[in-house]
Protein backbone atom coordinates (compact mmCIF):
# COMPACT_ATOMS: atom_id res chain seq x y z
CA PRO A 1 0.00 0.00 0.00
CA LEU A 2 2.60 2.60 0.97
CA GLU A 3 4.82 1.49 -1.90
CA ALA A 4 1.90 1.58 -4.36
CA ILE A 5 1.09 5.17 -3.42
CA ALA A 6 4.75 6.13 -3.61
CA ASP A 7 4.93 4.75 -7.14
CA ALA A 8 2.62 7.56 -8.34
CA PRO A 9 4.52 10.70 -7.28
CA ARG A 10 2.96 13.10 -9.76
CA VAL A 11 -0.69 12.19 -9.29
CA ILE A 12 -3.00 14.99 -8.22
CA THR A 13 -5.97 13.91 -6.14
CA ASP A 14 -8.95 16.25 -5.73
CA GLY A 15 -6.80 19.13 -6.91
CA GLU A 16 -4.06 18.48 -4.33
CA SER A 17 -0.61 17.05 -4.89
CA LEU A 18 0.13 13.76 -3.17
CA LEU A 19 2.74 15.58 -1.09
CA SER A 20 0.12 17.97 0.30
CA TRP A 21 -2.25 15.06 0.84
CA ALA A 22 0.45 13.07 2.67
CA ALA A 23 1.25 16.07 4.86
CA GLU A 24 -2.25 15.89 6.31
CA LEU A 25 -2.11 12.21 7.28
CA PRO A 26 -1.97 11.67 11.05
CA ASP A 27 0.58 8.85 10.83
CA ARG A 28 3.55 8.15 8.58
CA SER A 29 3.12 11.33 6.57
CA TYR A 30 6.83 12.17 6.62
CA GLU A 31 7.69 8.59 5.70
CA LEU A 32 5.31 8.79 2.74
CA MET A 33 6.56 12.23 1.69
CA GLU A 34 10.14 10.94 1.76
CA LYS A 35 9.15 7.96 -0.39
CA LEU A 36 7.32 10.23 -2.86
CA LEU A 37 10.41 12.41 -3.15
CA GLU A 38 12.63 9.34 -3.60
CA LYS A 39 10.34 8.18 -6.42
CA GLY A 40 10.72 11.47 -8.26
CA ALA A 41 8.11 13.82 -6.86
CA SER A 42 9.32 17.40 -6.67
CA ILE A 43 9.20 19.31 -3.39
CA ASP A 44 7.99 22.17 -5.60
CA MET A 45 5.11 20.20 -7.19
CA VAL A 46 2.03 22.41 -7.51
CA ASN A 47 -1.66 21.68 -6.98
CA ASN A 48 -4.43 22.99 -9.22
CA ARG A 49 -4.11 26.43 -7.58
CA GLY A 50 -0.38 26.62 -8.26
CA GLU A 51 0.47 26.05 -4.59
CA THR A 52 3.47 24.05 -3.45
CA LEU A 53 3.96 22.10 -0.24
CA LEU A 54 5.63 25.21 1.17
CA HIS A 55 2.48 27.25 0.47
CA HIS A 56 0.52 24.47 2.21
CA ALA A 57 2.81 24.62 5.25
CA ILE A 58 2.43 28.37 5.57
CA LYS A 59 -1.36 28.38 5.07
CA LYS A 60 -1.78 25.64 7.70
CA LYS A 61 0.75 27.30 10.07
CA ARG A 62 2.73 24.06 10.19
CA LYS A 63 6.23 24.89 11.42
CA ASP A 64 7.22 21.22 11.18
CA LEU A 65 6.19 21.07 7.53
CA PHE A 66 7.85 24.42 6.79
CA GLU A 67 11.09 23.07 8.24
CA PHE A 68 10.73 19.87 6.20
CA CYS A 69 10.36 21.97 3.04
CA MET A 70 13.43 24.01 3.93
CA ARG A 71 15.49 20.86 4.54
CA LYS A 72 14.41 19.65 1.10
CA GLU A 73 15.42 23.00 -0.42
CA ALA A 74 11.96 24.05 -1.55
CA LEU A 75 11.84 27.18 -3.67
CA VAL A 76 10.89 30.13 -1.49
CA ASN A 77 9.90 32.52 -4.26
CA CYS A 78 7.12 30.46 -5.94
CA ARG A 79 3.86 32.21 -6.67
CA ASN A 80 0.44 30.60 -6.79
CA ASN A 81 -2.24 31.23 -9.43
CA ASP A 82 -3.76 34.24 -7.62
């Protein structure tokens, strides 16, 4: 199951990237995000609104996720579709 999800790193589900979706899981979200990145997902992947995981972290006020994005060298100057 975890491996099957990680094999589809670019899939967008309900307008969200799998990275953003994984970030909201209560358990194993960092494990899944790491696997998605290992399989070729980009830390700067955008959802249907042009938002990256870093945008998601800031909107949700998730310091832990912000720090994860910084460790993965997320682009800090990305703009969304607004």
